[in-house]
Coordinates of C-alpha atoms and ligand atoms in Angstrom, one line a residue:
M1 CA 51.3 144.8 59.5
P2 CA 50.8 146.0 56.6
D3 CA 51.7 143.2 53.9
Q4 CA 54.4 143.6 51.2
N5 CA 52.0 144.8 48.7
E6 CA 49.9 147.2 50.9
K7 CA 53.8 149.1 52.1
F8 CA 54.7 149.6 48.1
D9 CA 51.0 151.0 47.7
E10 CA 51.4 153.3 51.2
L11 CA 55.4 154.3 49.4
H12 CA 54.7 154.9 46.4
N13 CA 51.1 157.1 46.5
R14 CA 53.8 159.8 49.5
L15 CA 56.4 159.3 46.8
K16 CA 54.3 160.0 43.9
A17 CA 53.2 163.1 45.1
H18 CA 56.7 164.5 45.2
Q19 CA 57.7 162.7 41.9
Q20 CA 60.0 161.0 43.7
E21 CA 58.5 157.5 43.0
H22 CA 61.4 155.9 40.7
V23 CA 63.1 155.0 44.1
L24 CA 61.2 152.3 44.5
R25 CA 61.9 151.1 41.0
F26 CA 63.4 147.5 42.3
W27 CA 61.1 146.8 44.6
D28 CA 60.3 143.3 43.4
E29 CA 64.5 142.4 43.1
I30 CA 64.7 142.3 46.6
S31 CA 64.6 140.3 49.7
D32 CA 61.5 141.4 52.3
S33 CA 64.6 142.4 54.7
Q34 CA 65.8 144.6 52.0
R35 CA 62.5 146.4 51.8
K36 CA 61.9 147.3 55.3
Q37 CA 65.5 148.6 54.7
L38 CA 64.4 151.3 52.1
A39 CA 61.3 151.9 53.6
T40 CA 62.6 152.9 56.6
Q41 CA 65.0 155.1 54.8
I42 CA 62.1 156.5 52.7
E43 CA 60.1 157.4 56.0
E44 CA 62.6 159.4 57.1
V45 CA 63.3 161.5 54.8
D46 CA 61.0 165.1 54.6
L47 CA 59.7 165.1 51.3
V48 CA 57.8 168.5 52.1
Q49 CA 60.9 170.0 53.3
L50 CA 63.0 168.3 50.6
D51 CA 60.4 169.1 48.1
A52 CA 61.4 172.9 49.0
L53 CA 64.9 172.5 49.6
I54 CA 65.2 171.6 45.4
A55 CA 63.1 173.8 44.2
G56 CA 65.9 176.7 46.3
Q57 CA 62.8 178.2 48.1
D58 CA 64.6 178.8 51.4
A59 CA 65.9 181.9 51.5
E60 CA 68.7 182.7 49.1
Q61 CA 71.4 185.2 51.0
D62 CA 72.3 188.9 49.3
F63 CA 76.0 188.3 49.9
A64 CA 77.0 191.5 49.0
A65 CA 74.7 193.6 50.3
M66 CA 75.2 191.3 53.6
A67 CA 79.5 192.1 53.1
K68 CA 78.4 196.0 52.9
A69 CA 76.9 195.9 56.4
A70 CA 79.6 193.7 58.1
A71 CA 81.4 195.3 60.6
P72 CA 84.0 193.1 63.2
P73 CA 82.4 191.2 66.1
P74 CA 82.8 192.1 69.4
S75 CA 85.7 189.8 70.5
V76 CA 89.1 189.7 72.9
N77 CA 92.4 189.4 71.2
A78 CA 94.8 187.2 71.9
E79 CA 96.4 189.0 74.5
G80 CA 93.6 189.7 76.0
S81 CA 93.1 193.4 74.9
G82 CA 89.2 194.6 73.5
A83 CA 87.4 193.1 76.5
N84 CA 86.4 194.4 79.8
W85 CA 88.4 191.8 81.9
T86 CA 92.0 190.5 82.1
V87 CA 93.0 187.2 80.7
A88 CA 93.8 186.1 84.7
E89 CA 89.5 186.8 85.3
A90 CA 88.1 184.7 82.5
R91 CA 90.9 181.8 83.5
Q92 CA 89.6 182.0 86.8
R93 CA 85.8 182.2 86.3
G94 CA 86.8 179.7 83.6
E95 CA 88.3 177.6 85.9
Q96 CA 85.9 177.7 88.6
A97 CA 83.0 176.6 86.2
I98 CA 84.9 173.7 85.3
R99 CA 86.0 172.7 88.6
D100 CA 81.8 173.1 89.6
G101 CA 81.0 170.4 87.0
Q102 CA 79.5 173.2 84.9
V103 CA 81.8 172.1 81.9
G104 CA 80.5 168.9 79.1
A105 CA 82.7 168.6 76.6
V106 CA 81.0 167.5 72.4
I107 CA 83.2 166.3 69.8
V108 CA 81.9 166.0 66.0
A109 CA 83.4 163.2 64.4
G110 CA 80.6 162.2 62.2
G111 CA 82.4 163.4 58.3
Q112 CA 82.9 161.5 56.2
G113 CA 86.5 162.7 55.9
T114 CA 86.4 162.4 52.0
R115 CA 89.7 164.7 51.0
L116 CA 91.8 163.1 53.7
G117 CA 90.9 159.5 51.9
F118 CA 91.5 157.8 55.1
P119 CA 89.2 154.5 54.8
Q120 CA 88.3 154.7 59.0
P121 CA 86.8 157.3 61.1
K122 CA 88.9 160.2 61.1
G123 CA 88.9 160.5 65.0
M124 CA 91.1 156.9 64.3
F125 CA 93.4 158.7 62.1
P126 CA 97.0 158.8 64.0
I127 CA 98.5 162.2 64.3
G128 CA 100.7 162.2 67.2
P129 CA 104.0 163.6 65.4
V130 CA 106.0 161.2 67.7
S131 CA 103.7 159.1 69.5
N132 CA 100.6 157.8 66.7
R133 CA 98.7 158.2 68.9
T134 CA 95.2 159.0 67.2
L135 CA 93.2 162.3 67.2
F136 CA 90.4 160.4 69.8
Q137 CA 93.2 160.0 71.5
F138 CA 95.0 163.2 71.8
F139 CA 91.2 164.8 72.6
A140 CA 90.6 162.0 76.0
D141 CA 94.3 162.6 77.0
R142 CA 93.7 166.7 76.7
L143 CA 90.0 165.7 79.4
I144 CA 91.3 163.4 81.0
A145 CA 94.6 165.7 82.1
I146 CA 91.8 168.7 82.5
Q147 CA 89.4 166.6 84.9
Q148 CA 93.0 165.9 87.0
A149 CA 93.9 169.2 87.5
Y150 CA 90.4 170.4 88.6
S151 CA 89.5 167.0 90.2
V152 CA 86.1 167.2 88.1
K153 CA 84.4 164.5 85.5
I154 CA 83.0 166.3 82.4
P155 CA 80.9 163.8 80.0
L156 CA 82.4 163.4 77.1
F157 CA 79.3 163.5 74.0
V158 CA 81.1 162.1 70.8
M159 CA 78.8 162.4 67.5
T160 CA 79.5 159.9 64.4
S161 CA 76.9 159.3 61.7
E162 CA 75.9 156.5 59.4
A163 CA 79.6 156.2 58.1
T164 CA 81.3 156.2 61.2
D165 CA 79.2 154.9 64.2
D166 CA 80.0 151.4 64.3
E167 CA 83.6 151.7 63.7
T168 CA 84.0 154.1 66.3
H169 CA 82.6 152.7 69.4
A170 CA 84.5 149.8 68.4
Y171 CA 87.3 151.8 69.0
F172 CA 86.3 153.3 72.0
K173 CA 85.7 149.5 73.4
E174 CA 88.7 147.9 72.5
H175 CA 91.0 150.9 73.6
D176 CA 89.3 150.7 77.3
Y177 CA 87.7 153.9 76.4
L178 CA 91.1 155.7 76.0
G179 CA 91.9 155.8 79.6
L180 CA 88.2 157.6 80.3
S181 CA 85.5 156.5 82.5
P182 CA 82.5 154.6 80.3
N183 CA 79.7 156.2 82.3
D184 CA 81.6 159.6 81.6
V185 CA 81.6 158.9 77.6
V186 CA 78.2 159.3 75.3
I187 CA 78.9 158.1 72.0
F188 CA 75.8 159.3 69.7
K189 CA 74.6 159.2 66.0
Q190 CA 73.6 162.2 63.9
G191 CA 71.0 162.1 61.2
T192 CA 71.0 161.3 57.5
M193 CA 70.0 163.6 54.2
P194 CA 69.5 162.2 51.2
A195 CA 71.6 163.1 48.1
V196 CA 70.0 164.4 45.1
D197 CA 70.6 164.9 40.9
A198 CA 71.7 168.1 41.1
E199 CA 69.9 168.2 37.7
T200 CA 66.3 166.7 38.2
G201 CA 66.1 166.8 41.9
K202 CA 65.4 163.4 41.8
L203 CA 66.3 161.5 44.8
L204 CA 70.0 159.3 43.9
L205 CA 69.8 155.3 44.8
A206 CA 73.0 154.4 45.9
E207 CA 71.8 150.5 46.1
K208 CA 68.4 148.9 44.8
D209 CA 67.5 148.6 48.9
S210 CA 69.2 152.1 49.6
L211 CA 69.0 155.7 48.9
A212 CA 72.3 158.0 48.8
L213 CA 72.4 159.5 52.1
S214 CA 74.9 161.3 53.9
P215 CA 75.5 162.7 57.3
D216 CA 73.8 166.0 58.1
G217 CA 76.3 168.1 58.6
H218 CA 77.6 169.0 62.1
G219 CA 75.1 171.4 62.4
G220 CA 73.0 167.9 63.0
T221 CA 74.8 168.2 66.7
V222 CA 72.1 170.5 67.6
A223 CA 69.1 168.2 66.2
A224 CA 71.6 165.2 67.6
L225 CA 71.8 165.7 70.7
Q226 CA 68.4 166.5 71.6
R227 CA 66.7 163.2 69.8
S228 CA 69.6 160.6 72.0
G229 CA 69.1 162.3 75.3
C230 CA 72.5 163.6 75.5
L231 CA 71.3 166.9 76.0
Q232 CA 68.9 165.9 79.2
E233 CA 72.2 164.1 80.7
A234 CA 73.8 167.4 79.9
K235 CA 71.0 168.8 82.0
D236 CA 70.9 166.1 84.4
R237 CA 74.7 166.4 85.3
G238 CA 74.2 169.6 86.2
V239 CA 76.3 171.1 82.7
R240 CA 75.9 174.7 81.9
Q241 CA 78.3 175.0 78.7
L242 CA 79.3 172.9 76.3
A243 CA 82.5 172.6 74.9
Y244 CA 82.7 171.5 70.9
I245 CA 85.4 170.7 69.0
Q246 CA 85.6 169.1 65.6
V247 CA 87.7 165.9 65.6
D248 CA 90.0 166.9 62.7
N249 CA 92.1 170.1 64.7
P250 CA 94.1 167.9 67.0
L251 CA 95.1 172.1 68.1
A252 CA 91.8 172.6 69.3
H253 CA 92.0 173.5 72.7
L254 CA 88.6 171.3 74.6
C255 CA 87.5 172.9 77.6
D256 CA 89.9 175.4 77.7
P257 CA 89.8 177.5 81.0
T258 CA 90.2 181.0 79.5
L259 CA 87.8 180.5 76.5
L260 CA 85.0 179.3 78.6
G261 CA 86.0 182.2 81.6
H262 CA 85.9 184.6 78.4
H263 CA 82.7 183.8 77.6
L264 CA 80.9 183.5 80.8
M265 CA 82.5 186.6 81.6
A266 CA 80.5 188.4 77.9
E267 CA 77.5 186.4 79.6
S268 CA 77.5 185.1 75.9
E269 CA 74.7 182.0 74.8
M270 CA 77.6 181.4 71.9
T271 CA 81.5 182.1 71.6
T272 CA 83.6 181.2 68.8
Q273 CA 87.2 180.7 69.1
V274 CA 88.9 182.1 65.8
I275 CA 92.2 182.8 64.7
R276 CA 93.3 186.4 62.4
K277 CA 93.3 185.8 59.3
R278 CA 96.6 185.4 57.7
Y279 CA 95.9 187.4 54.1
A280 CA 92.2 188.3 53.2
T281 CA 91.2 185.0 51.2
E282 CA 92.0 182.4 53.8
R283 CA 89.5 179.6 53.3
V284 CA 87.7 180.6 56.4
G285 CA 84.9 181.5 57.5
N286 CA 84.4 184.8 58.3
V287 CA 83.1 185.5 62.1
V288 CA 81.3 189.5 60.9
S289 CA 78.7 190.9 62.9
I290 CA 76.0 192.7 61.2
D291 CA 73.9 194.8 62.6
G292 CA 74.5 193.5 66.1
Q293 CA 74.7 189.9 65.0
V294 CA 77.4 187.6 65.1
Q295 CA 77.4 185.1 62.2
I296 CA 79.6 183.9 59.6
I297 CA 80.0 185.0 55.6
E298 CA 82.2 181.8 54.1
Y299 CA 85.0 183.0 52.5
S300 CA 82.8 182.0 49.1
D301 CA 80.4 184.0 49.8
L302 CA 82.8 186.9 50.7
P303 CA 83.3 189.2 47.7
D304 CA 86.5 189.6 47.3
S305 CA 86.2 194.2 47.8
A306 CA 85.0 193.7 51.4
A307 CA 88.0 190.2 52.4
E308 CA 90.8 192.9 51.5
A309 CA 89.0 195.8 53.7
T310 CA 91.4 197.4 56.0
D311 CA 90.8 199.4 58.8
Q312 CA 93.0 202.5 59.7
E313 CA 95.8 200.9 60.5
G314 CA 96.2 198.6 57.7
Q315 CA 94.7 195.5 59.3
L316 CA 92.4 193.4 57.7
R317 CA 88.7 194.9 58.9
L318 CA 86.5 191.4 59.1
W319 CA 89.8 189.4 60.3
A320 CA 88.0 186.9 62.1
G321 CA 88.4 183.5 61.2
N322 CA 86.2 180.4 61.8
I323 CA 88.2 176.7 63.5
A324 CA 85.5 175.8 64.2
V325 CA 85.5 175.8 68.1
H326 CA 82.8 176.7 70.4
I327 CA 81.4 177.2 73.7
I328 CA 77.7 176.9 73.7
D329 CA 75.3 177.3 76.6
V330 CA 72.9 174.7 77.8
D331 CA 69.6 176.5 77.7
F332 CA 70.3 178.3 74.4
L333 CA 71.1 174.9 72.9
Q334 CA 67.7 173.5 73.9
R335 CA 66.1 176.7 72.9
A336 CA 67.3 176.3 69.3
S337 CA 66.5 172.3 69.4
D338 CA 62.7 172.9 70.3
S339 CA 62.8 174.6 67.0
S340 CA 63.0 172.6 64.2
D341 CA 64.3 174.8 61.5
A342 CA 66.5 176.7 64.4
L343 CA 69.3 176.2 61.3
P344 CA 69.3 176.4 57.6
F345 CA 70.4 173.7 54.8
H346 CA 73.1 174.9 52.7
R347 CA 73.8 173.0 49.4
A348 CA 76.9 171.6 47.9
R349 CA 77.5 170.2 44.7
K350 CA 79.2 166.6 44.9
K351 CA 80.1 163.7 43.8
V352 CA 77.8 160.7 44.4
P353 CA 78.3 157.4 43.1
Y354 CA 74.8 155.9 42.5
L355 CA 72.4 153.5 40.8
D356 CA 70.9 154.3 37.3
A357 CA 67.6 153.1 36.1
A358 CA 69.2 150.1 33.8
G359 CA 70.6 149.1 38.0
L360 CA 73.9 149.7 37.2
V361 CA 76.7 151.7 39.0
H362 CA 78.1 154.8 38.1
D363 CA 80.7 156.6 40.0
P364 CA 81.1 160.2 38.8
A365 CA 84.5 161.8 37.7
Q366 CA 82.7 165.8 38.1
P367 CA 80.2 166.3 41.1
N368 CA 76.7 165.1 39.6
A369 CA 74.7 165.5 43.1
T370 CA 73.1 167.7 45.6
K371 CA 73.7 168.2 49.2
F372 CA 72.2 169.5 52.1
E373 CA 74.1 169.8 55.2
R374 CA 73.7 171.9 58.3
F375 CA 76.1 174.2 59.7
I376 CA 76.7 174.7 63.7
F377 CA 77.4 178.1 63.2
D378 CA 74.4 179.1 62.0
L379 CA 73.2 179.6 65.5
L380 CA 75.2 182.6 65.9
P381 CA 73.2 185.0 65.1
Q382 CA 70.2 183.7 67.4
A383 CA 72.7 183.7 70.6
K384 CA 72.2 186.5 72.9
N385 CA 75.7 188.2 73.0
A386 CA 77.8 186.0 70.8
F387 CA 81.4 187.1 71.4
V388 CA 84.4 186.1 70.1
A389 CA 87.9 185.4 71.3
E390 CA 91.2 185.0 69.3
V391 CA 93.5 182.5 69.5
L392 CA 97.3 182.4 67.3
P393 CA 97.1 179.9 64.5
C394 CA 100.2 178.2 65.9
Q395 CA 98.9 177.4 69.0
G396 CA 95.1 176.5 68.0
F397 CA 94.6 175.3 64.9
A398 CA 96.2 172.7 62.5
P399 CA 93.2 171.2 60.9
V400 CA 93.9 167.7 59.2
K401 CA 91.4 168.1 56.2
N402 CA 93.9 166.8 53.0
A403 CA 95.4 163.9 51.7
E404 CA 100.0 164.2 51.2
G405 CA 100.5 166.2 48.8
A406 CA 98.5 168.8 48.9
A407 CA 99.6 172.5 49.5
T408 CA 97.4 173.2 52.9
D409 CA 95.7 171.5 55.8
T410 CA 97.7 167.6 55.2
A411 CA 98.3 165.8 58.4
S412 CA 102.2 166.2 58.0
L413 CA 101.6 169.9 58.3
A414 CA 99.9 169.4 61.4
R415 CA 102.0 166.8 62.9
Q416 CA 104.8 169.6 62.5
A417 CA 103.0 172.5 63.8
I418 CA 101.8 170.3 66.9
S419 CA 105.7 169.3 67.4
E420 CA 106.6 173.2 66.9
L421 CA 104.0 173.8 69.3
H422 CA 105.1 171.9 72.0
Q423 CA 109.6 173.0 71.0
S424 CA 108.4 176.4 71.7
W425 CA 107.0 175.4 75.2
I426 CA 110.1 173.7 75.6
E427 CA 112.3 176.4 74.6
S428 CA 110.1 179.0 77.0
S429 CA 111.0 177.0 79.4
G430 CA 115.3 177.6 78.4
G431 CA 115.7 174.3 76.8
V432 CA 116.7 173.4 73.1
V433 CA 115.5 171.1 70.5
D434 CA 117.9 170.4 68.0
S435 CA 116.8 171.2 64.4
G436 CA 114.8 168.5 62.7
V437 CA 114.3 166.6 66.1
Q438 CA 110.3 166.1 66.5
V439 CA 109.1 166.6 70.0
E440 CA 105.7 165.9 71.4
I441 CA 104.4 166.3 75.0
N442 CA 101.0 164.8 76.2
P443 CA 98.8 166.7 78.3
L444 CA 98.8 164.6 81.4
F445 CA 102.6 165.3 81.5
A446 CA 101.8 169.0 80.8
I447 CA 98.9 171.2 79.6
N448 CA 100.7 174.2 79.2
P449 CA 103.7 175.7 79.1
E450 CA 103.5 177.0 82.3
E451 CA 103.5 173.8 83.8
L452 CA 106.0 172.6 81.6
S453 CA 109.1 174.8 83.4
G454 CA 108.0 173.2 86.7
K455 CA 109.1 169.6 85.0
I456 CA 111.8 170.3 82.9
S457 CA 115.3 171.3 83.8
P458 CA 115.8 174.9 82.0
K459 CA 119.1 173.2 80.5
M460 CA 117.3 170.3 78.7
Q461 CA 118.4 169.6 75.1
V462 CA 116.1 167.5 72.9
Q463 CA 118.8 165.2 70.6
T464 CA 116.2 162.6 69.3
D465 CA 112.5 162.6 69.0
R466 CA 111.4 162.3 72.3
Y467 CA 107.3 162.0 73.4
F468 CA 106.6 163.3 77.1
D469 CA 104.2 161.1 78.5
T470 CA 103.1 160.2 82.3
L471 CA 105.8 157.8 82.4
S472 CA 108.5 160.3 81.2
R473 CA 111.6 161.0 84.4
L474 CA 113.7 163.8 83.8
Ligands
LIG1 P1 84.4 168.7 57.5 O1 83.3 170.0 56.8 O2 85.3 169.5 57.6 O3 84.3 167.4 56.7 O4 84.2 168.3 58.9 P2 84.7 165.9 56.6 O5 84.2 165.1 57.0 O6 85.9 165.7 57.9 O7 85.9 165.8 55.4 P3 84.9 165.5 53.9 O8 84.3 167.3 53.7 O9 84.4 164.6 53.5 O10 86.9 165.6 53.0 C1 84.2 168.9 59.6 C2 84.3 168.2 61.2 O11 82.6 168.5 61.3 C3 81.7 166.6 61.4 C4 83.9 166.2 60.5 O12 83.8 164.7 61.5 C5 84.7 166.9 60.9 O13 85.3 166.5 62.8 N1 81.4 166.9 60.8 C6 81.3 167.1 59.2 C7 80.3 165.8 61.3 O14 80.3 165.4 62.4 N2 78.7 165.5 60.6 C8 78.9 165.9 59.4 O15 77.5 165.8 58.4 C9 79.9 167.0 59.2

């Protein structure tokens, strides 16, 4: 074991070669264990890669040229047209894959949720409009319902980050794995990336003994699944497809048989569920096809003229908006995770609190730092036969992103969307929900309107807020 001076020299030499030695400036003021923590963090930074990212040597994309070349992606729309198979065939195929134990679930829940301003991991946010169930519980209930319906075990891989890991573990333990079997739940942690000063490119310190680190983006899933052994575990269990969702969309169709079926029928290595954009500049990534490759152009990168272009029927030409629900082939994921640069890094200017040279903490009011993140959807261009399946926003998209008061993507809007969707299920069975009344259906009671129709009376009238759960008697 090198002594503390040797360790300092070793780190100092390494950092100096990249003009980052300032992060050792408080070395003499911190304890041995603090030094150990800082040393570990520094050793985990790929300084050569960081130099390239700071210098912007990774390829900048010409979005105007991309937008010009962009065409709608190969897709099936919500009613089932556009594919060479029917929705019923897709559903059957997907159901068979689930029954055969070929499907695993991935929920990514490592984000810091800064916009929502909730002090705990977002997965612990109460979202049930009547039940107050958390986002994690929402998906656990759905997964239990699917496991029961198909008499199968579906392994669940939950990705956390340094920011959410401890609390997520504790939450699952304290709540008996939310009704799931602990053997079927694996919580794994994504990697981190350091933030740098946006002007100087210097690493920022969060504390005297800590770099300013943040999760490496949802694209970190690829490396983290591999590093944690989850990918191997999935393969060992016979899982061939992973159903990926993000924890902050309570309407996400986790392990949806029809979506899985479309993916399998298309022989796709990665399938993405999308919504038809409601207006040209809606803030969702645009799923497009460029020279036969499916890829995403972020709304912020798509020139308005391309966003607004319409087809012969007057519909938006680039219509498909990403909602981050994907089916990913396990062998494809293995191939991608074997290649360290399978996913590029994106830069984001963010507000990052930091310690200055005098040891004073600054909490900037304006973005001061650059963060580097990978995005899962950057896998799409590498996937063979990448495919797109449309879902109606009212059925599959209610993101919880912003604090109350914002115009879009708040928890109250998501609760309203859940209640309205479940109300429409009750109405499709002939029932009535009085105005202003909230309803919520647990998937263990009914996972879709068809199942519900066998369970409620067509004359049902719901007059007060009502949660249909496993104990409901009608
Ligand atoms: P967002 O990009 O919306 O980030 O993540 P966020 O952390 O939830 O919220 P803000 O931007 O700080 O306000 C979309 C989904 O991807 C997950 C999040 O947990 C969320 O489910 N995510 C994001 C990760 O798992 N890791 C990351 O590094 C980033």
